[in-house]
């Protein structure tokens, strides 16, 4: 645990916990990386983790939708021994000289072995990303990116549903070290949140320039 985990009141919304114990884990993973056909890159992995004394934010006293003083204060605590298992899959391949597509998928199963009544929070049970890269000319990239997150627990009583967001940007490189970008995040203006009561930004336009020395 960090000093913040043990001693920070976080603007009065948390109780200190100087007795917070270290979290330890043993992790196993077996995977594959290869080229199933010319130009393609594929990867797959199966993983498993045994975690003891997992550290997590927990409500103390009344259980609310978010940590807020004085009625719904939280505390960083060791919530028990946890098992996490899952699989990751990824593939990226060109479909033409001007077009590349790809995607990644992760599935995660989590169990609190020592205290099944305490939910494991803030982690989605699955995640999928898809992208397409179009290069109409050598100096221009147009990139579309879609992300889907599965549901997650925000607390023992609040479960947040999954969501899907889309992003789009164009990159212009007039010379090797100079790039101009413009695009939009959350193209569909999706109303979603990673923690209860804290919605993420809606549709956001951006533009920037980068020069590398």
Coordinates of C-alpha atoms in Angstrom, one line a residue:
X1 CA 0.0 0.0 0.0
X2 CA 1.1 3.6 -0.7
X3 CA 1.2 6.3 2.0
X4 CA -1.9 7.7 0.3
X5 CA -3.8 4.4 0.7
X6 CA -2.9 4.3 4.4
X7 CA -3.2 7.9 5.5
X8 CA -4.9 10.1 3.0
X9 CA -8.4 11.4 3.9
X10 CA -8.9 12.4 0.2
X11 CA -10.7 15.7 0.9
X12 CA -12.5 14.2 3.9
X13 CA -14.2 11.4 2.0
X14 CA -12.0 8.5 3.4
X15 CA -11.0 7.2 6.8
X16 CA -7.3 6.5 7.3
X17 CA -6.2 2.9 7.6
X18 CA -2.6 2.7 9.0
X19 CA -2.9 -1.1 9.5
X20 CA -3.4 -1.8 5.7
X21 CA -1.4 -4.8 4.8
X22 CA 0.6 -5.4 1.6
X23 CA -1.2 -7.0 -1.3
X24 CA 0.7 -10.0 -2.8
X25 CA 0.0 -12.1 -5.9
X26 CA 1.3 -15.1 -7.8
X27 CA 0.7 -14.8 -11.5
X28 CA 0.7 -17.5 -14.3
X29 CA 0.4 -16.9 -18.0
X30 CA 0.9 -18.9 -21.2
X31 CA 0.6 -17.3 -24.5
X32 CA 1.3 -17.3 -28.2
X33 CA 2.5 -14.7 -30.7
X34 CA 2.9 -15.3 -34.4
X35 CA 2.1 -14.6 -38.0
X36 CA -0.8 -16.8 -39.2
X37 CA -0.5 -15.4 -42.7
X38 CA 1.6 -12.8 -44.5
X39 CA 1.4 -9.4 -42.8
X40 CA -0.8 -10.5 -40.0
X41 CA 0.1 -10.5 -36.3
X42 CA -1.8 -12.6 -33.8
X43 CA -1.5 -13.2 -30.1
X44 CA -3.4 -15.2 -27.5
X45 CA -2.9 -15.7 -23.8
X46 CA -4.5 -17.5 -20.8
X47 CA -3.7 -16.1 -17.4
X48 CA -4.4 -16.9 -13.7
X49 CA -3.6 -14.9 -10.6
X50 CA -3.8 -15.8 -6.9
X51 CA -4.0 -12.6 -4.8
X52 CA -3.8 -12.4 -1.1
X53 CA -4.9 -9.4 1.0
X54 CA -6.2 -7.6 -2.1
X55 CA -6.5 -3.8 -1.5
X56 CA -9.8 -2.1 -2.5
X57 CA -11.9 0.9 -1.5
X58 CA -14.8 -0.1 0.8
X59 CA -17.7 1.8 2.2
X60 CA -17.7 2.2 6.0
X61 CA -21.0 2.8 7.8
X62 CA -23.8 3.6 5.3
X63 CA -23.3 2.3 1.8
X64 CA -23.8 4.9 -0.8
X65 CA -23.3 5.3 -4.6
X66 CA -20.0 7.1 -4.2
X67 CA -17.5 7.9 -1.4
X68 CA -18.7 11.2 0.1
X69 CA -18.4 12.7 3.6
X70 CA -20.0 12.6 6.1
X71 CA -22.6 9.9 5.5
X72 CA -20.9 7.7 2.9
X73 CA -17.2 7.6 3.8
X74 CA -14.9 5.0 2.4
X75 CA -11.7 3.3 3.5
X76 CA -8.9 1.4 1.7
X77 CA -9.0 -2.2 3.1
X78 CA -7.7 -5.7 2.5
X79 CA -10.8 -7.4 1.2
X80 CA -9.5 -11.0 1.1
X81 CA -8.0 -13.6 -1.1
X82 CA -8.9 -13.3 -4.7
X83 CA -8.6 -15.4 -7.9
X84 CA -8.5 -13.8 -11.3
X85 CA -8.5 -15.9 -14.5
X86 CA -9.0 -14.9 -18.1
X87 CA -8.1 -15.0 -21.7
X88 CA -6.8 -12.4 -24.1
X89 CA -7.0 -12.6 -27.9
X90 CA -5.6 -10.1 -30.5
X91 CA -5.3 -9.9 -34.3
X92 CA -4.1 -7.3 -36.7
X93 CA -3.9 -7.7 -40.5
X94 CA -3.8 -5.7 -43.7
X95 CA -6.7 -6.1 -46.1
X96 CA -5.1 -3.9 -48.8
X97 CA -2.1 -1.7 -49.2
X98 CA -4.2 1.2 -47.9
X99 CA -6.3 -0.6 -45.2
X100 CA -5.4 -2.4 -41.9
X101 CA -7.9 -3.8 -39.4
X102 CA -7.5 -5.3 -36.0
X103 CA -9.0 -6.1 -32.6
X104 CA -8.4 -7.3 -29.1
X105 CA -10.7 -9.1 -26.7
X106 CA -10.2 -9.8 -23.0
X107 CA -12.4 -11.9 -20.7
X108 CA -11.9 -11.8 -16.9
X109 CA -13.4 -13.9 -14.2
X110 CA -12.9 -12.7 -10.6
X111 CA -13.8 -14.4 -7.3
X112 CA -13.3 -13.3 -3.8
X113 CA -12.5 -16.7 -2.2
X114 CA -12.4 -15.7 1.5
X115 CA -15.4 -13.3 1.4
X116 CA -17.8 -13.9 -1.5
X117 CA -20.1 -11.2 -0.2
X118 CA -17.6 -8.4 -0.9
X119 CA -17.7 -7.5 -4.6
X120 CA -14.5 -6.7 -6.5
X121 CA -15.0 -3.2 -7.9
X122 CA -14.0 -1.0 -10.8
X123 CA -12.9 -3.8 -13.2
X124 CA -15.0 -4.8 -16.2
X125 CA -15.6 -8.5 -16.9
X126 CA -14.8 -8.2 -20.5
X127 CA -13.3 -5.7 -23.0
X128 CA -13.3 -5.5 -26.8
X129 CA -11.5 -3.1 -29.0
X130 CA -11.7 -2.8 -32.8
X131 CA -9.8 -0.5 -35.1
X132 CA -9.5 0.3 -38.8
X133 CA -6.6 2.3 -40.3
X134 CA -7.1 3.8 -43.8
X135 CA -4.1 5.4 -45.6
X136 CA -5.5 7.2 -48.7
X137 CA -2.1 8.7 -49.4
X138 CA 1.3 8.1 -47.8
X139 CA 1.2 11.2 -45.6
X140 CA -2.4 10.7 -44.2
X141 CA -3.8 8.1 -41.7
X142 CA -7.5 8.0 -40.9
X143 CA -8.2 5.8 -37.8
X144 CA -11.5 4.6 -36.5
X145 CA -11.5 3.0 -33.0
X146 CA -14.4 1.3 -31.2
X147 CA -14.2 0.1 -27.5
X148 CA -16.7 -2.0 -25.6
X149 CA -16.5 -2.5 -21.9
X150 CA -18.5 -5.1 -20.0
X151 CA -20.3 -4.4 -16.7
X152 CA -18.5 -3.7 -13.5
X153 CA -19.3 -3.3 -9.8
X154 CA -19.0 0.2 -8.3
X155 CA -19.8 -1.1 -4.8
X156 CA -21.4 -4.0 -3.1
X157 CA -24.8 -2.8 -4.2
X158 CA -24.2 -0.8 -7.4
X159 CA -23.5 -2.5 -10.7
X160 CA -22.7 -0.4 -13.8
X161 CA -23.8 -1.7 -17.2
X162 CA -21.5 -2.1 -20.1
X163 CA -21.0 0.6 -22.7
X164 CA -19.6 1.1 -26.2
X165 CA -17.7 4.2 -27.5
X166 CA -16.4 5.2 -30.9
X167 CA -13.5 7.5 -31.8
X168 CA -12.2 8.9 -35.1
X169 CA -9.1 10.9 -36.0
X170 CA -7.0 11.9 -39.0
X171 CA -3.2 12.3 -39.0
X172 CA -1.3 14.3 -41.6
X173 CA 2.5 14.1 -41.8
X174 CA 3.9 16.7 -44.2
X175 CA 7.4 15.6 -43.2
X176 CA 9.0 12.9 -41.1
X177 CA 9.1 14.8 -37.8
X178 CA 5.9 16.9 -38.1
X179 CA 2.4 15.6 -37.6
X180 CA -1.1 17.3 -37.4
X181 CA -4.0 15.5 -35.8
X182 CA -7.7 16.2 -35.6
X183 CA -10.6 14.1 -34.6
X184 CA -13.4 13.4 -32.1
X185 CA -13.6 11.2 -29.0
X186 CA -16.9 9.6 -28.0
X187 CA -18.3 10.2 -31.4
X188 CA -21.9 9.1 -30.5
X189 CA -21.9 11.2 -27.4
X190 CA -22.5 8.1 -25.2
X191 CA -23.4 8.8 -21.6
X192 CA -21.3 6.4 -19.6
X193 CA -19.4 6.2 -16.4
X194 CA -16.5 4.2 -14.9
X195 CA -17.5 4.9 -11.3
X196 CA -21.0 5.6 -10.0
X197 CA -21.9 9.3 -10.1
X198 CA -18.9 10.3 -12.2
X199 CA -19.9 10.5 -15.9
X200 CA -17.2 10.6 -18.5
X201 CA -16.9 13.4 -21.1
X202 CA -19.4 13.4 -23.9
X203 CA -18.4 14.1 -27.5
X204 CA -15.1 15.9 -27.5
X205 CA -13.4 17.5 -30.5
X206 CA -9.6 17.9 -30.5
X207 CA -6.7 19.1 -32.7
X208 CA -3.0 19.2 -32.1
X209 CA 0.4 19.4 -33.7
X210 CA 3.6 17.5 -32.8
X211 CA 7.1 18.1 -33.8
X212 CA 9.9 15.7 -32.8
X213 CA 13.4 17.1 -32.5

